[in-house]
Short mmCIF file of C-alpha atoms in Angstrom, two decimals:
data_model
loop_
_atom_site.label_atom_id
_atom_site.label_comp_id
_atom_site.label_asym_id
_atom_site.label_seq_id
_atom_site.Cartn_x
_atom_site.Cartn_y
_atom_site.Cartn_z
CA MET A 10 34.27 1.28 -6.99
CA LYS A 11 34.20 3.70 -9.93
CA ARG A 12 30.45 4.03 -9.54
CA MET A 13 30.88 4.90 -5.87
CA PHE A 14 33.35 7.68 -6.66
CA LEU A 15 31.05 9.00 -9.40
CA ALA A 16 28.18 9.04 -6.90
CA ILE A 17 30.30 10.96 -4.43
CA ILE A 18 31.25 13.49 -7.10
CA GLY A 19 27.62 13.84 -8.15
CA LEU A 20 26.50 14.50 -4.60
CA SER A 21 29.24 17.05 -4.10
CA MET A 22 28.11 18.99 -7.20
CA MET A 23 24.68 19.48 -5.65
CA PHE A 24 26.02 22.16 -3.31
CA ASP A 25 25.91 25.82 -4.32
CA LEU A 26 29.08 27.89 -4.75
CA SER A 27 29.14 29.02 -1.13
CA ALA A 28 29.05 25.43 0.04
CA GLN A 29 31.74 24.18 -2.33
CA LYS A 30 34.44 25.41 0.07
CA LYS A 31 33.42 22.80 2.62
CA VAL A 32 35.52 19.64 2.51
CA LEU A 33 33.32 16.60 3.10
CA THR A 34 34.40 13.76 5.30
CA MET A 35 34.15 10.30 3.82
CA GLU A 36 31.17 9.56 6.09
CA GLU A 37 29.35 12.73 4.99
CA ALA A 38 29.97 11.98 1.33
CA VAL A 39 28.83 8.35 1.48
CA VAL A 40 26.02 8.33 4.07
CA GLY A 41 25.31 12.05 4.48
CA TYR A 42 21.54 12.15 4.57
CA HIS A 43 21.58 15.96 4.49
CA LEU A 44 22.82 15.68 0.87
CA TYR A 45 19.64 13.96 -0.27
CA PRO A 46 17.29 15.99 -2.47
CA ARG A 47 14.54 17.52 -0.36
CA SER A 48 11.06 16.05 -0.69
CA LYS A 49 7.83 16.51 1.20
CA TYR A 50 5.76 13.79 2.83
CA ILE A 51 2.14 14.74 2.12
CA GLN A 52 -1.10 13.30 3.52
CA TRP A 53 -4.75 14.32 3.20
CA GLN A 54 -6.13 15.17 6.63
CA GLY A 55 -8.77 12.53 7.03
CA ASP A 56 -12.08 13.71 5.57
CA LYS A 57 -10.97 17.30 5.16
CA ASN A 58 -9.94 18.89 1.89
CA GLN A 59 -6.70 19.83 3.56
CA LEU A 60 -3.14 18.76 2.86
CA THR A 61 -0.78 18.10 5.74
CA TYR A 62 3.00 18.10 5.56
CA LEU A 63 6.05 18.69 7.71
CA ASP A 64 7.79 22.05 7.89
CA ARG A 65 10.28 23.67 10.24
CA GLU A 66 7.40 24.76 12.47
CA GLY A 67 6.04 21.22 12.73
CA LEU A 68 2.99 19.55 11.23
CA MET A 69 1.34 21.98 8.83
CA GLY A 70 -2.14 22.04 7.34
CA GLU A 71 -3.03 23.80 4.08
CA SER A 72 -6.63 24.04 2.94
CA VAL A 73 -7.16 23.33 -0.73
CA ASP A 74 -10.16 25.59 -1.25
CA LYS A 75 -8.84 28.69 0.55
CA GLY A 76 -5.10 28.12 0.50
CA GLU A 77 -4.81 28.98 4.19
CA LYS A 78 -1.93 27.53 6.19
CA SER A 79 -1.88 26.64 9.88
CA VAL A 80 0.36 24.84 12.35
CA LEU A 81 -1.48 21.75 13.55
CA LEU A 82 1.14 20.41 15.93
CA THR A 83 4.67 21.49 16.80
CA VAL A 84 7.51 19.15 17.76
CA ALA A 85 7.45 20.62 21.27
CA GLU A 86 3.73 19.84 21.59
CA LEU A 87 4.26 16.32 20.28
CA ASN A 88 7.06 15.77 22.80
CA ARG A 89 4.77 16.88 25.61
CA ILE A 90 2.02 14.53 24.40
CA LEU A 91 4.35 11.53 24.05
CA GLY A 92 6.63 12.34 26.95
CA ALA A 93 9.53 12.19 24.51
CA GLU A 94 12.48 14.27 23.37
CA LEU A 95 12.16 14.08 19.61
CA ARG A 96 14.32 16.44 17.59
CA GLY A 97 12.10 16.23 14.52
CA PHE A 98 8.60 15.19 13.54
CA PRO A 99 8.27 11.47 12.69
CA ASN A 100 6.28 10.07 9.77
CA PHE A 101 2.56 10.12 10.32
CA SER A 102 -0.82 9.13 8.94
CA TRP A 103 -4.46 10.03 9.63
CA LEU A 104 -7.35 7.87 10.84
CA ASP A 105 -9.84 10.71 10.41
CA ASP A 106 -9.79 14.49 10.19
CA ASN A 107 -8.75 14.85 13.83
CA THR A 108 -6.84 11.67 14.69
CA LEU A 109 -3.12 11.56 13.94
CA VAL A 110 -1.23 8.25 13.99
CA ILE A 111 2.39 8.12 15.17
CA ALA A 112 4.48 4.95 15.64
CA ARG A 113 7.36 5.09 18.12
CA GLN A 114 9.39 2.58 20.15
CA GLY A 115 7.03 -0.36 19.86
CA SER A 116 3.83 1.65 20.32
CA ILE A 117 1.30 3.24 18.00
CA TYR A 118 -0.35 6.42 19.23
CA HIS A 119 -3.71 7.80 18.11
CA ILE A 120 -3.52 11.51 18.87
CA ASP A 121 -6.37 14.02 19.11
CA VAL A 122 -4.88 16.99 17.26
CA ALA A 123 -7.51 19.49 18.43
CA LYS A 124 -7.17 18.59 22.13
CA LYS A 125 -3.46 17.79 21.73
CA GLN A 126 -3.66 14.59 23.73
CA VAL A 127 -3.40 10.82 23.23
CA LYS A 128 -6.76 9.23 22.42
CA GLN A 129 -5.46 5.68 22.40
CA LYS A 130 -2.14 3.89 22.70
CA PHE A 131 -1.39 0.41 21.42
CA THR A 132 1.78 -1.10 22.89
CA PHE A 133 2.99 -4.20 21.08
CA PRO A 134 5.13 -7.07 22.40
CA LYS A 135 8.82 -7.11 21.56
CA GLY A 136 9.47 -8.29 18.02
CA ALA A 137 6.07 -7.24 16.66
CA ALA A 138 5.99 -6.32 12.97
CA ASN A 139 3.57 -5.86 10.08
CA GLU A 140 1.07 -3.96 12.26
CA THR A 141 -2.18 -3.60 10.28
CA TYR A 142 -5.15 -1.59 11.54
CA SER A 143 -8.86 -2.31 11.27
CA LYS A 144 -10.77 0.95 11.57
CA ALA A 145 -14.11 -0.85 11.81
CA GLY A 146 -12.94 -3.03 14.70
CA ASN A 147 -10.43 -0.57 16.20
CA MET A 148 -7.88 -3.39 16.36
CA TYR A 149 -4.39 -4.12 15.10
CA ALA A 150 -3.16 -7.40 13.65
CA TYR A 151 0.58 -8.04 13.82
CA THR A 152 3.21 -10.76 13.51
CA ILE A 153 5.96 -11.98 15.79
CA ASP A 154 8.45 -14.26 14.06
CA ASN A 155 6.33 -16.68 11.99
CA ASN A 156 2.99 -16.30 13.78
CA LEU A 157 0.02 -13.94 13.67
CA TYR A 158 -1.74 -12.11 16.51
CA TYR A 159 -4.22 -9.29 17.00
CA MET A 160 -4.74 -6.66 19.69
CA ASP A 161 -8.16 -5.31 20.61
CA GLU A 162 -9.01 -1.73 21.61
CA ARG A 163 -8.36 -2.52 25.29
CA GLY A 164 -4.79 -3.61 24.54
CA ASN A 165 -5.41 -7.34 24.96
CA SER A 166 -3.49 -9.59 22.56
CA TYR A 167 -4.86 -12.81 21.07
CA THR A 168 -3.14 -15.61 19.19
CA VAL A 169 -4.36 -16.34 15.66
CA THR A 170 -1.71 -18.92 14.72
CA ALA A 171 0.69 -20.94 16.88
CA ASP A 172 2.97 -22.78 14.44
CA GLU A 173 6.17 -24.01 16.11
CA ASP A 174 7.71 -25.05 12.80
CA LYS A 175 9.61 -21.99 11.52
CA ASN A 176 9.03 -23.18 7.96
CA ILE A 177 5.36 -22.24 8.39
CA VAL A 178 5.02 -18.46 8.13
CA ASN A 179 1.76 -16.58 8.74
CA GLY A 180 0.63 -13.03 7.99
CA GLN A 181 3.63 -12.02 5.92
CA VAL A 182 4.44 -11.32 2.28
CA VAL A 183 4.48 -14.40 0.07
CA SER A 184 5.82 -15.17 -3.41
CA ARG A 185 8.67 -12.69 -2.91
CA ASN A 186 6.46 -9.65 -3.55
CA GLU A 187 5.59 -10.75 -7.07
CA PHE A 188 2.27 -9.93 -8.75
CA GLY A 189 1.46 -6.90 -6.63
CA ILE A 190 1.76 -8.69 -3.28
CA THR A 191 2.83 -6.15 -0.65
CA GLY A 192 1.44 -7.58 2.60
CA GLY A 193 0.07 -10.67 4.27
CA ILE A 194 -2.76 -9.33 6.50
CA PHE A 195 -6.24 -8.46 5.21
CA TRP A 196 -8.97 -7.19 7.55
CA SER A 197 -12.55 -7.54 6.35
CA PRO A 198 -14.40 -4.22 5.87
CA ASP A 199 -16.56 -4.86 8.97
CA GLY A 200 -13.53 -5.76 11.13
CA LYS A 201 -15.00 -9.11 12.15
CA LYS A 202 -12.73 -11.35 10.09
CA LEU A 203 -9.00 -11.41 9.49
CA GLY A 204 -7.59 -12.81 6.25
CA PHE A 205 -3.93 -13.83 6.13
CA TYR A 206 -1.36 -15.59 3.99
CA ARG A 207 0.19 -18.82 5.21
CA LYS A 208 3.26 -20.19 3.46
CA ASP A 209 4.96 -23.53 3.93
CA GLU A 210 8.65 -23.24 3.05
CA SER A 211 9.70 -26.69 4.26
CA GLN A 212 10.55 -27.86 0.72
CA VAL A 213 12.34 -24.66 -0.30
CA THR A 214 16.13 -24.78 -0.36
CA ASN A 215 18.23 -22.51 1.83
CA PHE A 216 20.27 -19.74 0.23
CA PRO A 217 23.20 -18.07 2.04
CA LEU A 218 23.46 -14.26 2.22
CA LEU A 219 26.41 -12.29 3.57
CA ASP A 220 25.53 -9.95 6.43
CA ILE A 221 28.05 -7.11 6.26
CA ASN A 222 26.70 -5.33 9.35
CA THR A 223 28.99 -7.34 11.60
CA ARG A 224 32.72 -6.62 11.77
CA THR A 225 33.85 -9.85 10.16
CA GLY A 226 30.68 -10.62 8.21
CA GLU A 227 28.33 -13.51 8.78
CA LEU A 228 26.41 -15.88 6.54
CA LYS A 229 22.67 -15.95 7.09
CA GLU A 230 20.36 -18.35 5.34
CA ILE A 231 17.07 -17.45 3.74
CA LYS A 232 14.55 -19.53 1.86
CA TYR A 233 14.80 -18.96 -1.87
CA PRO A 234 13.07 -21.05 -4.55
CA MET A 235 15.56 -21.44 -7.40
CA ALA A 236 14.21 -21.85 -10.93
CA GLY A 237 12.93 -25.38 -11.50
CA MET A 238 13.13 -26.32 -7.82
CA LYS A 239 10.45 -26.65 -5.16
CA SER A 240 8.64 -23.45 -4.24
CA GLU A 241 6.71 -22.34 -1.16
CA LEU A 242 3.15 -23.61 -0.73
CA VAL A 243 0.78 -20.68 -0.20
CA SER A 244 -2.71 -20.80 1.30
CA LEU A 245 -5.09 -18.19 2.61
CA GLY A 246 -6.79 -18.37 5.97
CA VAL A 247 -9.76 -16.42 7.33
CA TYR A 248 -9.88 -16.04 11.10
CA ASP A 249 -13.25 -15.25 12.67
CA ILE A 250 -12.85 -12.91 15.66
CA ALA A 251 -16.06 -14.02 17.42
CA SER A 252 -15.49 -17.78 17.22
CA ALA A 253 -11.66 -17.68 17.25
CA LYS A 254 -11.65 -20.24 14.44
CA THR A 255 -9.72 -20.25 11.18
CA THR A 256 -11.03 -21.45 7.84
CA PHE A 257 -8.70 -21.94 4.89
CA LEU A 258 -10.03 -21.17 1.44
CA ASP A 259 -10.33 -24.07 -0.98
CA ALA A 260 -7.91 -22.55 -3.52
CA ASN A 261 -6.27 -25.47 -5.27
CA ASP A 262 -6.77 -24.77 -8.96
CA PHE A 263 -3.22 -25.57 -10.05
CA GLY A 264 -1.84 -27.64 -7.19
CA ARG A 265 -0.18 -26.16 -4.14
CA GLU A 266 2.65 -24.47 -6.07
CA GLN A 267 0.59 -21.55 -7.30
CA TYR A 268 0.21 -17.82 -6.71
CA LEU A 269 -2.66 -16.28 -4.74
CA THR A 270 -2.81 -12.57 -5.40
CA GLY A 271 -5.16 -9.62 -5.74
CA LEU A 272 -7.02 -10.62 -2.58
CA THR A 273 -10.13 -8.44 -2.24
CA TRP A 274 -12.93 -8.52 0.32
CA ALA A 275 -16.48 -7.99 -0.88
CA PRO A 276 -17.92 -4.76 0.60
CA GLU A 277 -20.35 -6.88 2.65
CA SER A 278 -17.43 -8.90 4.16
CA ASP A 279 -19.05 -12.20 3.20
CA MET A 280 -16.98 -13.09 0.13
CA VAL A 281 -13.30 -13.11 -0.77
CA TYR A 282 -12.02 -12.70 -4.32
CA ILE A 283 -8.61 -14.12 -5.32
CA GLN A 284 -6.70 -14.20 -8.58
CA VAL A 285 -5.23 -17.71 -8.65
CA LEU A 286 -2.23 -18.02 -10.98
CA ASN A 287 -0.41 -21.21 -11.96
CA ARG A 288 3.33 -21.48 -11.37
CA GLY A 289 3.89 -21.32 -15.13
CA GLN A 290 2.36 -17.83 -14.88
CA ASN A 291 0.29 -18.19 -18.05
CA HIS A 292 -3.15 -19.08 -16.65
CA MET A 293 -5.15 -17.12 -14.08
CA ARG A 294 -8.61 -17.69 -12.60
CA LEU A 295 -10.54 -15.01 -10.74
CA ASN A 296 -12.33 -16.97 -8.01
CA LYS A 297 -14.98 -16.01 -5.47
CA TYR A 298 -15.02 -17.82 -2.09
CA ASP A 299 -17.38 -17.94 0.86
CA ALA A 300 -15.45 -16.31 3.71
CA SER A 301 -17.21 -18.41 6.38
CA THR A 302 -16.86 -21.88 4.84
CA GLY A 303 -13.87 -21.37 2.53
CA LYS A 304 -15.76 -23.04 -0.32
CA LEU A 305 -15.36 -21.92 -3.92
CA ILE A 306 -18.53 -20.15 -5.04
CA ALA A 307 -17.59 -19.50 -8.66
CA THR A 308 -14.81 -18.82 -11.12
CA LEU A 309 -15.79 -15.45 -12.56
CA PHE A 310 -13.48 -15.62 -15.57
CA GLU A 311 -10.03 -16.78 -16.69
CA GLU A 312 -7.02 -15.18 -18.33
CA LYS A 313 -4.68 -17.27 -20.51
CA SER A 314 -1.60 -16.44 -22.54
CA ASN A 315 1.06 -18.16 -24.62
CA THR A 316 3.65 -16.09 -22.75
CA TYR A 317 2.52 -14.98 -19.30
CA VAL A 318 -0.35 -13.44 -17.33
CA GLU A 319 0.67 -10.72 -14.90
CA PRO A 320 -2.00 -9.72 -12.33
CA GLN A 321 -0.80 -6.68 -10.39
CA SER A 322 -3.75 -5.38 -8.38
CA GLY A 323 -6.93 -6.39 -6.62
CA LEU A 324 -10.48 -5.54 -7.55
CA VAL A 325 -11.92 -2.09 -6.83
CA PHE A 326 -15.59 -2.07 -5.94
CA LEU A 327 -17.57 1.03 -6.82
CA ALA A 328 -18.63 3.02 -3.79
CA ASN A 329 -22.03 3.79 -5.32
CA ASN A 330 -22.59 0.25 -6.65
CA PRO A 331 -21.03 -2.60 -4.62
CA LYS A 332 -22.23 -5.12 -7.22
CA GLN A 333 -19.69 -3.85 -9.75
CA PHE A 334 -15.91 -3.68 -9.67
CA ILE A 335 -13.00 -2.38 -11.73
CA TYR A 336 -10.54 -5.00 -12.97
CA SER A 337 -7.09 -4.28 -14.36
CA THR A 338 -5.22 -6.48 -16.86
CA ASN A 339 -2.71 -6.24 -19.69
CA ASN A 340 -3.59 -9.67 -21.05
CA ARG A 341 -6.39 -8.66 -23.38
CA ASP A 342 -4.66 -6.12 -25.63
CA GLY A 343 -1.04 -5.95 -24.48
CA PHE A 344 -1.51 -2.83 -22.36
CA MET A 345 -2.72 -2.45 -18.78
CA ASN A 346 -6.32 -1.28 -19.20
CA LEU A 347 -9.39 -1.11 -16.96
CA TYR A 348 -12.61 -3.10 -17.30
CA LEU A 349 -15.92 -2.91 -15.47
CA HIS A 350 -17.40 -6.26 -14.35
CA ASP A 351 -20.29 -7.30 -12.16
CA VAL A 352 -19.90 -9.66 -9.20
CA ASN A 353 -20.78 -12.63 -11.43
CA GLY A 354 -17.87 -11.87 -13.74
CA LYS A 355 -19.91 -10.44 -16.62
CA LEU A 356 -18.04 -7.77 -18.57
CA ILE A 357 -20.15 -4.61 -18.55
CA ARG A 358 -17.78 -2.52 -20.60
CA ARG A 359 -14.19 -1.57 -21.16
CA LEU A 360 -13.33 1.64 -19.32
CA THR A 361 -10.08 2.58 -21.04
CA ASP A 362 -8.99 1.96 -24.61
CA VAL A 363 -5.48 3.30 -25.09
CA ASP A 364 -2.15 1.97 -26.30
CA ALA A 365 -0.49 2.73 -22.99
CA ASP A 366 -0.44 1.24 -19.50
CA VAL A 367 -3.18 2.64 -17.28
CA GLU A 368 -2.55 3.07 -13.58
CA PHE A 369 -5.69 3.04 -11.49
CA VAL A 370 -5.29 5.47 -8.61
CA ALA A 371 -8.50 5.94 -6.66
CA VAL A 372 -12.28 5.89 -6.66
CA TYR A 373 -14.59 8.17 -4.71
CA SER A 374 -18.33 7.73 -5.18
CA ARG A 375 -18.84 8.64 -8.86
CA TYR A 376 -15.29 9.89 -9.39
CA VAL A 377 -12.45 7.83 -10.81
CA LEU A 378 -8.87 8.96 -11.35
CA ILE A 379 -6.50 7.16 -13.68
CA ILE A 380 -3.01 7.90 -14.92
CA ILE A 381 -2.29 6.79 -18.49
CA GLY A 382 1.37 5.98 -19.03
CA ASN A 383 3.34 9.12 -19.84
CA LYS A 384 0.48 10.55 -21.87
CA ASP A 385 -2.66 11.94 -20.30
CA SER A 386 -4.54 11.92 -17.02
CA TYR A 387 -8.29 11.55 -16.92
CA PHE A 388 -10.92 12.41 -14.35
CA SER A 389 -14.24 10.64 -14.70
CA GLU A 390 -17.28 12.59 -13.53
CA LYS A 391 -20.14 10.23 -14.42
CA ASP A 392 -20.05 6.88 -12.73
CA VAL A 393 -17.07 5.24 -14.43
CA ASP A 394 -17.49 6.76 -17.87
CA PHE A 395 -14.24 7.73 -19.53
CA GLY A 396 -13.94 11.37 -18.51
CA ALA A 397 -12.23 14.60 -19.39
CA ARG A 398 -8.52 15.09 -19.88
CA ILE A 399 -6.88 16.85 -16.97
CA THR A 400 -3.45 17.57 -18.40
CA ASP A 401 -1.35 17.00 -21.47
CA ARG A 402 1.94 17.36 -19.63
CA ARG A 403 4.40 14.62 -20.53
CA GLY A 404 6.47 12.70 -18.04
CA CYS A 405 5.89 10.67 -14.89
CA ARG A 406 3.00 11.67 -12.66
CA SER A 407 1.12 10.31 -9.70
CA GLY A 408 -2.11 11.31 -8.07
CA CYS A 409 -4.26 10.89 -4.99
CA PHE A 410 -7.81 11.84 -4.16
CA SER A 411 -8.96 14.28 -1.56
CA PRO A 412 -11.61 12.66 0.65
CA LYS A 413 -14.40 15.00 -0.48
CA PRO A 414 -15.01 16.58 -3.89
CA PHE A 415 -15.28 20.34 -4.19
CA LEU A 416 -15.73 20.36 -7.99
CA LYS A 417 -14.05 23.66 -8.51
CA GLU A 418 -10.69 24.41 -10.02
CA LYS A 419 -8.14 25.65 -7.50
CA ARG A 420 -4.45 26.31 -7.82
CA ILE A 421 -1.81 25.95 -5.13
CA GLY A 422 1.69 26.74 -6.26
CA ALA A 423 2.33 24.94 -9.54
CA GLU A 424 -0.26 22.23 -8.94
CA ILE A 425 -3.81 22.22 -10.29
CA PHE A 426 -6.71 20.86 -8.24
CA ILE A 427 -9.81 19.89 -10.18
CA GLY A 428 -12.73 18.35 -8.35
CA CYS A 429 -11.46 15.92 -5.78
CA LEU A 430 -8.27 15.35 -7.77
CA LEU A 431 -4.78 16.14 -6.61
CA LEU A 432 -2.47 15.80 -9.59
CA ALA A 433 0.94 15.82 -8.07
CA ASN A 434 4.65 15.74 -8.56
CA GLU A 435 7.01 15.19 -5.66
CA LEU A 436 5.75 18.33 -3.91
CA PHE A 437 2.31 17.01 -3.04
CA CYS A 438 2.55 13.34 -3.83
CA THR A 439 2.65 10.68 -1.15
CA PHE A 440 4.19 8.19 -3.56
CA ALA A 441 6.24 8.29 -6.74
CA ASP A 442 6.55 6.04 -9.76
CA PRO A 443 9.89 4.19 -9.31
CA LYS A 444 10.53 4.65 -13.03
CA CYS A 445 10.42 8.41 -12.62
CA ASN A 446 13.82 8.80 -11.05
CA VAL A 447 12.58 11.69 -8.90
#
């Protein structure tokens, strides 16, 4: 209770002197969203070197090379396109430099910004969630309850799984979001195959949670594997769109109670790479599987530790050399560093050698951006050679690449653009380090 009152006081102090005369209601003080610090939601506009963000006028575009601003779409124009009565602009994303994506009331709209009209509309059945798009196939995969489906470009829906047992869950997050797991649907690069997690929770005990959204409160049970008790059994299926058949990968290195993370498709869509971790979390194998048969092709290498191994991200294949990938681990020297391997697992060289955790951000052709702890940021200009320092500013930072390099220093506001790099704080960043407290 004391913390709540302190939070209310802290929010009240955010107002300027002219606003201090206003007496807040309890609802305004506790759930008043207008008291939140202002931030901007920024996206690159497809293949353009142009930032897009929301302003009072609507969806704005700002070119990086010239600094010119323009209104791409107003709320009134969006309402006319959607046949809606929105009071503000919803969150958005881009498929390409002219196609805006808006999700609203069970539908996802692909909007032609230049013509100001809907290019395509996907309307999902009631209860659909986890919608995941395949640009190559122009299709969406989605879940309803515990099963997985996909919708083609004509709006036809197809069933991928049909498990009646609610303990069998398909296409959703597994292992309680541990080890970098953020989703359960994985389209192949060519859009012809659909990878998905399947978890069997039949041996996991129920755990009661109090739902305070009802007037008197209700207990709702979830599946939660308590320490030392039975855990969920995770497998990974690959559904072939043409044959409508599913093949499960032969991932059984440590028994069924194991972690399958870092799932990465090969650029050619023929192989799947998985980091298989034992439940004791101290032994990991990077395995390569045939996506058509599910058979194990090879174990590329292993990571072992007396304490624990903590895989957090998938492989990143180089755009200019699909036979090489960047691998991230903190098991070899105690810090999260980057290593370059070939598709057979051979270590080509270590990319970073610092006593700090390295965050891999993006790769574009020959250009690689990394953020090194709270120290320095580097921009690599020759293949994946360790490149030049961008900034020596201390503190939390994040970054994202523009789609095309312009290899010329530009400045917009307080931010510096070098090459295809956007080094950003909350003004231009689409994501923030949770440790930053911004």
